[in-house]
Each structure stands twice: as structure tokens, then as C-alpha cells.
Coordinates of N, CA and C in Angstrom, one line a residue:
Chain I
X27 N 145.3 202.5 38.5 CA 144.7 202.2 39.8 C 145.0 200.8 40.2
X28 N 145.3 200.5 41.2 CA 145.6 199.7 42.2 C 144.3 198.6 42.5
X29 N 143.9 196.9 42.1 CA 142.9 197.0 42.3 C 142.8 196.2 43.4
X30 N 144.1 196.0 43.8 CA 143.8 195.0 45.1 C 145.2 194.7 45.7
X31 N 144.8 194.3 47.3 CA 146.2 194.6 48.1 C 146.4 192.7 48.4
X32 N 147.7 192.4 48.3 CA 148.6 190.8 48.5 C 148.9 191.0 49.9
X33 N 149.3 189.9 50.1 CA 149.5 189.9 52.2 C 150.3 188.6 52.0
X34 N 151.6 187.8 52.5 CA 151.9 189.5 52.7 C 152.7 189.8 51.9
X35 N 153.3 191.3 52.2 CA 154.3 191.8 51.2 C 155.6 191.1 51.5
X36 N 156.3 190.8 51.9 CA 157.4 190.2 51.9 C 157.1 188.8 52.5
X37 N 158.0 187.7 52.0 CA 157.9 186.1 52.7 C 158.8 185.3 52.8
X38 N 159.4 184.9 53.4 CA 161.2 184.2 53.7 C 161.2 183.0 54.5
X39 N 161.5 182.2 53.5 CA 161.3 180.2 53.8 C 162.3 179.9 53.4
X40 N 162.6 178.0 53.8 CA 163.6 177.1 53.7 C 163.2 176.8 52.4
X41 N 163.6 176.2 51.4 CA 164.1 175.4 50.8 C 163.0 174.4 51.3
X42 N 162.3 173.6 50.8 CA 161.4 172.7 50.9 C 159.8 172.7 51.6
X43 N 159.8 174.1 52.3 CA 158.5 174.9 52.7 C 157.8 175.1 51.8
X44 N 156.3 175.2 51.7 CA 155.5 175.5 51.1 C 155.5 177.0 51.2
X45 N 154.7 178.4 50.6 CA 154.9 179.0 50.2 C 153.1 179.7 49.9
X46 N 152.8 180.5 50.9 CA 151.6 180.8 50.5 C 151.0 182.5 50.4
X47 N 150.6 183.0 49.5 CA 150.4 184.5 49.2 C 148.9 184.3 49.1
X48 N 148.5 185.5 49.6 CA 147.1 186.1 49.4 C 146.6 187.1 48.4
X49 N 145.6 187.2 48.5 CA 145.3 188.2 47.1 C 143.5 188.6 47.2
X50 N 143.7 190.2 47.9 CA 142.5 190.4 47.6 C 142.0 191.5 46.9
X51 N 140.8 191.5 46.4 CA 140.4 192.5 45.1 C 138.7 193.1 45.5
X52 N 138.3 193.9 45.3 CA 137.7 194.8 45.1 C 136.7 194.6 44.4
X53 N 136.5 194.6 42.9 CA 135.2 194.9 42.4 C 135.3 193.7 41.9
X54 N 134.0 193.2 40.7 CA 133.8 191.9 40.2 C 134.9 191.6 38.9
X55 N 135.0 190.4 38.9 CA 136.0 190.0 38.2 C 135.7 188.6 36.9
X56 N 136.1 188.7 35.9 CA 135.9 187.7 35.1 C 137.1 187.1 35.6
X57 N 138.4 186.8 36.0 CA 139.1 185.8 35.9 C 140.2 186.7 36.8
X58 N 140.8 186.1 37.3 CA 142.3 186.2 38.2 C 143.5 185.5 37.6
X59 N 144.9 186.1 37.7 CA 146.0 185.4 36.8 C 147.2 185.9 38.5
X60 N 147.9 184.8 38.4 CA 149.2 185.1 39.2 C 150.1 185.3 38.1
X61 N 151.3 185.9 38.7 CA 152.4 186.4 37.7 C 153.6 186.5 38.6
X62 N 154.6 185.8 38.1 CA 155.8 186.2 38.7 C 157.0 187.3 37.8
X63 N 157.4 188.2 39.0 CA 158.4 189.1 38.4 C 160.1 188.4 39.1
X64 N 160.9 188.1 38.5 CA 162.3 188.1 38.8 C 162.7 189.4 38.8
X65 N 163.8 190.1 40.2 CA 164.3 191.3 39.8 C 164.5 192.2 38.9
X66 N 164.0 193.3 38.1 CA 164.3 194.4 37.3 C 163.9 193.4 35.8
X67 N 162.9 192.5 36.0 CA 162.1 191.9 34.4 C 161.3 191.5 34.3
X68 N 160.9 191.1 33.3 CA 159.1 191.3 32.9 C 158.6 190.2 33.3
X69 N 157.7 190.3 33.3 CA 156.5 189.5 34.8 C 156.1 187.9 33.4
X70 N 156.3 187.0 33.9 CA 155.6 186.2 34.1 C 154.5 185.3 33.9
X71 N 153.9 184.8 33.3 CA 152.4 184.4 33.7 C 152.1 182.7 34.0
X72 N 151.7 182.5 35.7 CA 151.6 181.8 35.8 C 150.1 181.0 35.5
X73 N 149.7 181.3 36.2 CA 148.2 180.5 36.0 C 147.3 181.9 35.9
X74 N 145.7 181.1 35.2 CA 144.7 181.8 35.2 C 143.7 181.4 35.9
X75 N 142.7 181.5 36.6 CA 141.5 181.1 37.2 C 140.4 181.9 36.7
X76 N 139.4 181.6 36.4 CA 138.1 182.0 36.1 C 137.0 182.3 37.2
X77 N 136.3 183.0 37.0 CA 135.4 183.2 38.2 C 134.4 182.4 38.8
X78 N 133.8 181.6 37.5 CA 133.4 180.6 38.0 C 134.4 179.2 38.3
X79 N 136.1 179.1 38.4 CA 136.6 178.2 39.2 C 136.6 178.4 40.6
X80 N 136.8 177.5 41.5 CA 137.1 177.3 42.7 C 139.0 177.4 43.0
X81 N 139.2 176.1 42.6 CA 140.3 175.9 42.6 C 141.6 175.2 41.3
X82 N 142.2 176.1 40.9 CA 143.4 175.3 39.8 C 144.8 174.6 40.5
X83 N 145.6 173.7 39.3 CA 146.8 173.5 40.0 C 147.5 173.5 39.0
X84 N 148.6 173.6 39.0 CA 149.6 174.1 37.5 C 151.1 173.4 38.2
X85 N 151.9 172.3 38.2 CA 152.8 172.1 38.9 C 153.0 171.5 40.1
X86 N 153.8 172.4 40.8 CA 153.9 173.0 42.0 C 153.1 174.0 42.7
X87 N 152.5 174.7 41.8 CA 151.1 176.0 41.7 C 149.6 175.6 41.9
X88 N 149.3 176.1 43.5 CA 147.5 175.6 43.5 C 147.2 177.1 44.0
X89 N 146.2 177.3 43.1 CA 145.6 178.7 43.2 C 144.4 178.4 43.7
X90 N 143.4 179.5 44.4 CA 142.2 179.4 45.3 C 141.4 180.6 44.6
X91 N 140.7 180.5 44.4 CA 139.5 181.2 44.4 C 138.3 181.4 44.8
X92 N 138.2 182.8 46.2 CA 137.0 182.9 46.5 C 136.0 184.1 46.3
X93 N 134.6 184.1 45.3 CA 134.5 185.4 44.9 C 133.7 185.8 45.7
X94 N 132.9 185.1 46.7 CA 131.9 186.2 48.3 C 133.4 186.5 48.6
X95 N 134.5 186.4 49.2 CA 135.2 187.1 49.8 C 136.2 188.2 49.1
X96 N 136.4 188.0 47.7 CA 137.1 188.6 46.9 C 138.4 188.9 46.9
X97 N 138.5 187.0 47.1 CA 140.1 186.6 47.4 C 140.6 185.3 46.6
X98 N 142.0 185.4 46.8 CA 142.7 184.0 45.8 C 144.1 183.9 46.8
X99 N 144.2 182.8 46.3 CA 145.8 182.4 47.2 C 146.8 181.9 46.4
X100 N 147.6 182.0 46.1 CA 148.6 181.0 45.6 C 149.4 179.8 45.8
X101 N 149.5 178.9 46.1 CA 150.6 178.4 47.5 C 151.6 177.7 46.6
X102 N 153.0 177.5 46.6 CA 153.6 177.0 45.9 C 154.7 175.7 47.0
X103 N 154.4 174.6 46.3 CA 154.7 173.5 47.6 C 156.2 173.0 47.0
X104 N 156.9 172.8 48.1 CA 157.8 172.2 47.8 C 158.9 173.5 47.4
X105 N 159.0 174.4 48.0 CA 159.8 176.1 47.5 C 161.1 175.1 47.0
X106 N 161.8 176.1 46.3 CA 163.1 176.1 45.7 C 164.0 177.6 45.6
X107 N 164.9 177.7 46.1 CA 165.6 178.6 45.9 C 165.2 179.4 44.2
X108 N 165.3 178.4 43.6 CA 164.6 179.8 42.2 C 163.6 180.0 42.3
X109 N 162.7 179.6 43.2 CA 161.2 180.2 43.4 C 161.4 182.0 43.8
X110 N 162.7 182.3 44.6 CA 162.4 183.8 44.8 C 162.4 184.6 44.0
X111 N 161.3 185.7 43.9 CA 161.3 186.4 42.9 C 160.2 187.3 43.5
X112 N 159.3 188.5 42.7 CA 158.3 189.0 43.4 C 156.3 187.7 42.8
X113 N 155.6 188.0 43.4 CA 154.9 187.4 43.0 C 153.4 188.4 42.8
X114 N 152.8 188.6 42.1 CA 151.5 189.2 41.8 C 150.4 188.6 41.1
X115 N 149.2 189.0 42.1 CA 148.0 188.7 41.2 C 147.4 190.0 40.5
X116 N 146.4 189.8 39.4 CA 146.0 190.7 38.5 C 144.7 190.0 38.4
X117 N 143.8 190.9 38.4 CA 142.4 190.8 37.7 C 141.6 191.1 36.6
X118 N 141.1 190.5 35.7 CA 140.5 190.4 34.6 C 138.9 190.8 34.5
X119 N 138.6 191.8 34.1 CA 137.3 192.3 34.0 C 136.6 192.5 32.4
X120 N 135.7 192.7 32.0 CA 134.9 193.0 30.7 C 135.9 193.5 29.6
X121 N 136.6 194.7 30.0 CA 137.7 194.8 29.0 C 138.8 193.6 29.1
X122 N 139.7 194.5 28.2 CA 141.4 192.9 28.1 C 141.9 194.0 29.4
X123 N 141.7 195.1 30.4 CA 142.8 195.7 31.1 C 143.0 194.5 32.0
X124 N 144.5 194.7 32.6 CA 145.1 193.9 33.5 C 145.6 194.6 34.8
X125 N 144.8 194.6 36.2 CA 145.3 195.5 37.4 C 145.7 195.0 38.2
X126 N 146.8 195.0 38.4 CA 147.4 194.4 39.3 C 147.6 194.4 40.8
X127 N 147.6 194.1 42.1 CA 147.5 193.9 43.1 C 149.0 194.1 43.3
X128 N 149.0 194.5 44.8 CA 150.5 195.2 45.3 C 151.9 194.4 45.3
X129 N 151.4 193.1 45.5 CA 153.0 191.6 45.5 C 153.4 191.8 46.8
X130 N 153.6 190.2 46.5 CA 154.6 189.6 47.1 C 156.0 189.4 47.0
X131 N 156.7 189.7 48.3 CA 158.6 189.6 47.6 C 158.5 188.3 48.3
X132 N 159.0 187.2 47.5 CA 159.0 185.7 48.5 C 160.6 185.5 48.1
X133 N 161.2 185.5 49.4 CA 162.6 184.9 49.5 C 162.7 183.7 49.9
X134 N 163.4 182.5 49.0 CA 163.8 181.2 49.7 C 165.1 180.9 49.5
X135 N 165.2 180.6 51.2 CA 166.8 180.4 51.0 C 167.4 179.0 51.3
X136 N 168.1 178.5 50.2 CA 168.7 177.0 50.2 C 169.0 176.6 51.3
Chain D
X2 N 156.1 179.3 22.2 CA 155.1 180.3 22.6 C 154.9 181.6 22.2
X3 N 153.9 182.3 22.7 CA 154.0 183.7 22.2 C 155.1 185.1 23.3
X4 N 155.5 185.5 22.2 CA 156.3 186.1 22.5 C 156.4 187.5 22.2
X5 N 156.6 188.7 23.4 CA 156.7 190.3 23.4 C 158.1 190.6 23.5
X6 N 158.5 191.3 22.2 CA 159.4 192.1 22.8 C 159.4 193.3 23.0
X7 N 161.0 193.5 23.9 CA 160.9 195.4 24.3 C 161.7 196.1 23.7
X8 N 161.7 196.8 23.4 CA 163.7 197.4 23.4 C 163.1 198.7 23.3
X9 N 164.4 199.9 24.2 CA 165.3 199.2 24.4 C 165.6 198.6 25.7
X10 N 166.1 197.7 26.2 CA 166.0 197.3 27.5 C 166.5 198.1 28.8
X11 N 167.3 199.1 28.3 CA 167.5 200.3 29.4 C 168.2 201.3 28.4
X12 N 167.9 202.6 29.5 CA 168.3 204.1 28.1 C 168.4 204.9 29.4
X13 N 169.5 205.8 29.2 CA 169.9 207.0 30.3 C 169.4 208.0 29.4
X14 N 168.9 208.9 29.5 CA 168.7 210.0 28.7 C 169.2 211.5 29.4
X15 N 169.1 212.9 28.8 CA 168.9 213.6 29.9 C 168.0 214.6 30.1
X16 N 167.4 215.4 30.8 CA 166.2 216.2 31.2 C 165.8 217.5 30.0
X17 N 165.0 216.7 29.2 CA 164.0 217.4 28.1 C 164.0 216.8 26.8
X18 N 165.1 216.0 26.8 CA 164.4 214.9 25.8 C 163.6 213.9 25.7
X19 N 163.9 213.2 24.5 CA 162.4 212.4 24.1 C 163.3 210.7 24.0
X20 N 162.2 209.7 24.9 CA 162.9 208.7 24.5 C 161.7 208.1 24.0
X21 N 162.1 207.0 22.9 CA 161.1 205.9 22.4 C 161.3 204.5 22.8
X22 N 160.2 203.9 23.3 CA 160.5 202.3 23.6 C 159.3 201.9 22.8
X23 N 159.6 200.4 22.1 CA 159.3 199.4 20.9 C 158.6 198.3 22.4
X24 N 157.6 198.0 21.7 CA 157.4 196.6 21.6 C 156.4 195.9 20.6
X25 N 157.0 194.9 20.6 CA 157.0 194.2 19.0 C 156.2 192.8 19.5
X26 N 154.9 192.3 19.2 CA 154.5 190.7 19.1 C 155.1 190.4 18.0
X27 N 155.9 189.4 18.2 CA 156.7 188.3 17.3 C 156.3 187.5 16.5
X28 N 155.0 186.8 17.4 CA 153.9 185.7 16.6 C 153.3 185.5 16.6
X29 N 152.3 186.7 17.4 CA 151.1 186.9 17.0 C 150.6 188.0 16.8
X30 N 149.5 188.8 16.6 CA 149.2 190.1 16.1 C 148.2 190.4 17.5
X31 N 148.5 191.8 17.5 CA 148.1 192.1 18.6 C 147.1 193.4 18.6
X32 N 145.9 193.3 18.3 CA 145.3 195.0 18.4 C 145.1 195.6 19.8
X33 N 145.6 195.5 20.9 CA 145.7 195.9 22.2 C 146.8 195.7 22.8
X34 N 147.6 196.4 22.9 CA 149.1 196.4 23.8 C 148.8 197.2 25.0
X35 N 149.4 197.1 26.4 CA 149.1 197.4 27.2 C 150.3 198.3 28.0
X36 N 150.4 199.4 28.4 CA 151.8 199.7 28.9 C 151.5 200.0 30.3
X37 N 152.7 199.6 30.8 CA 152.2 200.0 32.8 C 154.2 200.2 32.8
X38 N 153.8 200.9 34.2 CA 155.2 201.8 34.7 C 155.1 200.7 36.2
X39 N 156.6 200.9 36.6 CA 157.0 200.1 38.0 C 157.9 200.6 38.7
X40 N 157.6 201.6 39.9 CA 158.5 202.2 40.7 C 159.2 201.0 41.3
X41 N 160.8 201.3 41.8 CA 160.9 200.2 43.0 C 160.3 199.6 43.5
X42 N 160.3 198.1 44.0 CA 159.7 197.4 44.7 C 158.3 197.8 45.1
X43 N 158.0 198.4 44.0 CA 156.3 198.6 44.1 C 155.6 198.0 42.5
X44 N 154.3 198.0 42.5 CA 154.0 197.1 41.6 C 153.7 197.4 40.8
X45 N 153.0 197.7 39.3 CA 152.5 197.8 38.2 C 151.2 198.6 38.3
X46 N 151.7 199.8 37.5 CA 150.7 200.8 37.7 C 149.8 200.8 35.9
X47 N 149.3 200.8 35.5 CA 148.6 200.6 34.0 C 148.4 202.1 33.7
X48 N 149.5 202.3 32.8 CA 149.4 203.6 32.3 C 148.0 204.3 31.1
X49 N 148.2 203.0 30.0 CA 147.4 203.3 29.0 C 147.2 202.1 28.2
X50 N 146.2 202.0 27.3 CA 146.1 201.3 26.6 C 146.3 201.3 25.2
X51 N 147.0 200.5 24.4 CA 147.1 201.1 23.2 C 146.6 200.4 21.9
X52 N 145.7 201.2 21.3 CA 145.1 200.4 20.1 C 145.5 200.4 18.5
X53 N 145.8 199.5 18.0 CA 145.9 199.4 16.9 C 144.6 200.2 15.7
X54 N 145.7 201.3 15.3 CA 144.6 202.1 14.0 C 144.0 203.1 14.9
X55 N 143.8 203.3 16.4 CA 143.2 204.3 16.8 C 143.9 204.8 18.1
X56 N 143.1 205.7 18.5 CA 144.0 206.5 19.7 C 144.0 205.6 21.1
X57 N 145.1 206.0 21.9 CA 145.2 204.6 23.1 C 144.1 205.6 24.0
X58 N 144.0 204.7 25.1 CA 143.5 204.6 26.1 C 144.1 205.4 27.5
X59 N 144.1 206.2 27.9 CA 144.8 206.0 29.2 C 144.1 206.3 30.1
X60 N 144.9 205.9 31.5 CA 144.7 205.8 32.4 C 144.2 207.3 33.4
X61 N 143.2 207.1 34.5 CA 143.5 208.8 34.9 C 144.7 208.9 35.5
X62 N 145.0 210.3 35.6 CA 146.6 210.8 36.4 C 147.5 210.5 34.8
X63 N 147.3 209.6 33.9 CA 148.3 210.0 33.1 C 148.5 210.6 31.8
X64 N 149.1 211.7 32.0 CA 149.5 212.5 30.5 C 149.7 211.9 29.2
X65 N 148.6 212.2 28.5 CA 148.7 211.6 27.2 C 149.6 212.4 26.3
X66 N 150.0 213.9 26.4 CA 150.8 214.3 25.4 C 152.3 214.3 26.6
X67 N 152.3 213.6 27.1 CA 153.8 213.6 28.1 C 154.0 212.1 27.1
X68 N 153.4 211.2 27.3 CA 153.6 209.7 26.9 C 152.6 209.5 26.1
X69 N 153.3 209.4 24.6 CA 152.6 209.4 23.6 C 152.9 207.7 22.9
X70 N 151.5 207.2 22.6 CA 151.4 206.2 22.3 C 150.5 206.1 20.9
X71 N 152.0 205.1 20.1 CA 151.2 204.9 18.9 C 151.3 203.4 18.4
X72 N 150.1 203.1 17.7 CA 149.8 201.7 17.7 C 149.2 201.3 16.1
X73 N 150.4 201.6 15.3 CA 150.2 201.5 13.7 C 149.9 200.4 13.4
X74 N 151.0 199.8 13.6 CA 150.7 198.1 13.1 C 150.2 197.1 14.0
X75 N 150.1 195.8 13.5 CA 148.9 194.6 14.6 C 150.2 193.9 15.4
X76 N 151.4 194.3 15.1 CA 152.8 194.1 15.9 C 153.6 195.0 17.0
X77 N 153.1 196.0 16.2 CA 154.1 197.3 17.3 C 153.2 198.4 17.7
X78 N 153.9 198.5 18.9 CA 153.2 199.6 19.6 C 154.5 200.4 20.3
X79 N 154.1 202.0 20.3 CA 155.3 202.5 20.7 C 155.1 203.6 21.6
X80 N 156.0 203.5 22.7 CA 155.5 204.8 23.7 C 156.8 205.8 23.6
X81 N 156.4 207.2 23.8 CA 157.4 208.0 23.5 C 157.3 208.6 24.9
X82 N 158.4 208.9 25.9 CA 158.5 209.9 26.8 C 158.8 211.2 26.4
X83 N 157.8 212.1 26.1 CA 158.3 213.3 25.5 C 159.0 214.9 26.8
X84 N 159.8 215.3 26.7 CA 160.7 216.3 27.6 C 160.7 215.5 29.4
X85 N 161.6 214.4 29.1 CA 161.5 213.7 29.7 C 162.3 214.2 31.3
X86 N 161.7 213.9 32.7 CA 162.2 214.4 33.5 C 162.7 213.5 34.7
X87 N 163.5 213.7 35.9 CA 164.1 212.8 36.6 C 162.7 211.9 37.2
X88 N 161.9 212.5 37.4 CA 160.5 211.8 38.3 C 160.0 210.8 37.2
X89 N 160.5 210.5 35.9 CA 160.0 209.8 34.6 C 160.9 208.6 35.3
X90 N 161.8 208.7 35.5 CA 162.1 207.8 35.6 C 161.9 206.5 36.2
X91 N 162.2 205.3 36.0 CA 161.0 204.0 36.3 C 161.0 203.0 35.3
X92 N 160.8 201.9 35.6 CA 160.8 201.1 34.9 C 159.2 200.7 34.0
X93 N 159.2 200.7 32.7 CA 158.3 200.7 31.6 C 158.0 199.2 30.8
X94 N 156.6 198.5 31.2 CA 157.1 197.4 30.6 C 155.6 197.7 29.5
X95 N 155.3 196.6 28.8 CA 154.2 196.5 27.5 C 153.7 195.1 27.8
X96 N 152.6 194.9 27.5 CA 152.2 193.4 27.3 C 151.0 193.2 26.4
X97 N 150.6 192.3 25.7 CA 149.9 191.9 25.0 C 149.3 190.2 25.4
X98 N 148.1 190.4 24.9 CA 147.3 189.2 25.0 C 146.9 188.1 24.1
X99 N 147.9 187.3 23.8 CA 147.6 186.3 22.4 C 146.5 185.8 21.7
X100 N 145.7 185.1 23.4 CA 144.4 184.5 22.9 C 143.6 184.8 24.4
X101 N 142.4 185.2 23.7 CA 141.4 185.2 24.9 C 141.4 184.1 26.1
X102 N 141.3 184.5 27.2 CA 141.2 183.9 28.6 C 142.4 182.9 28.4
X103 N 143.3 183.7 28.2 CA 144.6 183.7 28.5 C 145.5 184.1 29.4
X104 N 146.7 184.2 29.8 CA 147.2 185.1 30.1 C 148.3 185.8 29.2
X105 N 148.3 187.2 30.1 CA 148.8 188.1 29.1 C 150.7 187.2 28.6
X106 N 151.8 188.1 27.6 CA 152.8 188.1 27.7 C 153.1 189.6 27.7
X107 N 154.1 189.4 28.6 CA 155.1 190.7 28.8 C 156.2 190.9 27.9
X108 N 156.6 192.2 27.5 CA 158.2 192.3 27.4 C 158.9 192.4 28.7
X109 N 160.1 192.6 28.2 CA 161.4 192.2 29.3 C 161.7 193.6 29.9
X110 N 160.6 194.6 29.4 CA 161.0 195.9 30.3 C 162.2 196.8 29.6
X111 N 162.0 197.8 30.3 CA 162.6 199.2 30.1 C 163.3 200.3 30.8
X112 N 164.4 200.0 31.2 CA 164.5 200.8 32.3 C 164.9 201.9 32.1
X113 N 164.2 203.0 32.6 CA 164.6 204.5 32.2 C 165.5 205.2 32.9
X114 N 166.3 205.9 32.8 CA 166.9 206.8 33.9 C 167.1 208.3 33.2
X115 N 166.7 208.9 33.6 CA 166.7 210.4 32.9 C 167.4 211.2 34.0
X116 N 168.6 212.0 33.6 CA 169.5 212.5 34.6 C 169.7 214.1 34.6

């Protein structure tokens, strides 16, 4: 099952643009994780956020979390051409399952 | 870091056989491995769960004697496509969780093609 839909699905920037994906979910959540996939391989793990955080930053990587609205963002500043790749969030609930949300294809071109 | 592997990393087969894909935690033990399927440019679907010493988990919609999952040791977990068919085909990845409120690690995937 599908537990939540990204916006948008595709995203196509310069080289030094910032870079921002949405991510919304459904039922309640212990924690939210971004993930990146590069073409045809295994995903990734960027950051985690917890339910009771607001906001993290990892890098280049500032994640949002809002749980009245049952949303997160990712924004990645400063894009780079190896930044393209797909990008997804996943949600963390009572069990270890991991459900992933629909992704983002973010293309940046040099 | 911790690390998942897959193998095999891609396998043609052809229509009614059986394929097996491996994934192995390297360095750390894992009693929950996780497998999910990935059509094209679409995203990660959570097939089943697999537990170490006992029977996996799956997901609804998916056939547990079609994709048979066994999870002997605290390292390997193994999914089998049994009479495998062109609509099987898809990409197959595994992941495991090292340490709580973590995030997961993936293997590097599986790409099937059954002809």
C-alpha cells in the first residue's frame, strides 16, 4: 500500500537552484525518512525526522515536518548536477514496515 | 557503515521457472528484512516481510506461495519467484534496519526479466 502522495512528481533546475519536494501522508506516524534512488538502484537514506521534530538539516538537506497537516518537505540548496536522481519519502509507524510515498524525479542540469 | 547485499543483481529467466534472490547483512544481524517490488518510474510497493526463524509477513494482494520467503539466519533472507511469469517482472529490492530510529539500508536491487 501506498501511504502517501510527493508533489511534485517530476522537477527540472539549474545547477545552483535550490530544490524543493513535498511529501504528504495519511495516517499517524512515528518518524519520516527521505531516500534517494539513482536510476535502476537501491534507494538511499537520507535523513530521518521524528514526530515530535519540527525541523532537521543534514548538509545541503533541510527537512520539514508538519504533523496537523501530514506533511514534510525536503529542500536541497545549492542543486548539483549529481543531485538528479529520484527522491522519496517513507513513513515509520509502530512496526519496523517502511511505506513509501510516490517520488520525486528531480533533474538538474549543469 | 552497515551494509545490504543483493544478488543477483539482474537474471533473465523464462516463463515457469523459479528464480532466487539473496540478501545478505554484512555487519550486522538482522531479524526483519524487508522486500518491496518497483515497476518503472513508479515507486516501492512493500511486498512482505521477512522474519528470521519464522514465517514472513506479507502484504495484501501478495501471493505468498508465488514469492516464497525464507529467513533462516540473522543474515539472509531469501525470496524465491516461483513459475515465474512476464507480469513478474520488475525490479526487487530487500532492506534491513541496523539500529532502531534509524534509517533503513537497502541492497542494490534485482532486476528481473522473465521472457
Amino acid at each position: 500500500s501506498q501511504q502517501g502522495e510527493e508533489d511534485p512528481q517530476a522537477l527540472s533546475i539549474q545547477e545552483g537552484e535550490n530544490a524543493t519536494m513535498n511529501c504528504s501522508y495519511k495516517t499517524s506516524i512515528n518518524n519520516l525518512q527521505w531516500y534517494r534512488q539513482n536510476s535502476g538502484r537501491g534507494l538511499v537514506h537520507l535523513i530521518l525526522i521524528r514526530s515530535n521534530e519540527r525541523e532537521k538539516h543534514s548538509g545541503r538537506l533541510r527537512v520539514t515536518l508538519d504533523t496537523s497537516k501530514k506533511s514534510s518537505s525536503l529542500l536541497i540548496t545549492a542543486s548539483r548536477a549529481a543531485d538528479t536522481a529520484s527522491y522519496f519519502c517513507a513513513t515509520g509507524r509502530d512496526t519496523d514496515k517502511l511505506i513509501f510515498g510516490t517520488g520525486t524525479r528531480l533533474q538538474v542540469f549543469p | 557503515g552497515a551494509v545490504v547485499s543483493q544478488h543477483p543483481s539482474w537474471v533473465i529467466c523464462k516463463s515457469g521457472t523459479s528464480v532466487k534472490i539473496e540478501c545478505r547483512s554484512l555487519d550486522f544481524q538482522a531479524t526483519t528484512m524487508f522486500w518491496y517490488r518497483q515497476f518503472p518510474k513508479q515507486s516501492l510497493m512493500l511486498m512482505a516481510t521477512s522474519n528470521e526463524g519464522s514465517k514472513a509477513t506479507y502484504e495484501q494482494g501478495v501471493e505468498k506461495d508465488k514469492f516464497l520467503i525464507n529467513h533462516a539466519s540473522l543474515t539472509l533472507s531469501t525470496l524465491t519467484v516461483t513459475s515465474a511469469h512476464p507480469e513478474d517482472s520488475s525490479f526487487y529490492i530487500c532492506s534491513a534496519r541496523p539500529k532502531a530510529e534509524r534509517g533503513y539500508t537497502f541492497g542494490s536491487g534485482t532486476r528481473l526479466t522473465v521472457v
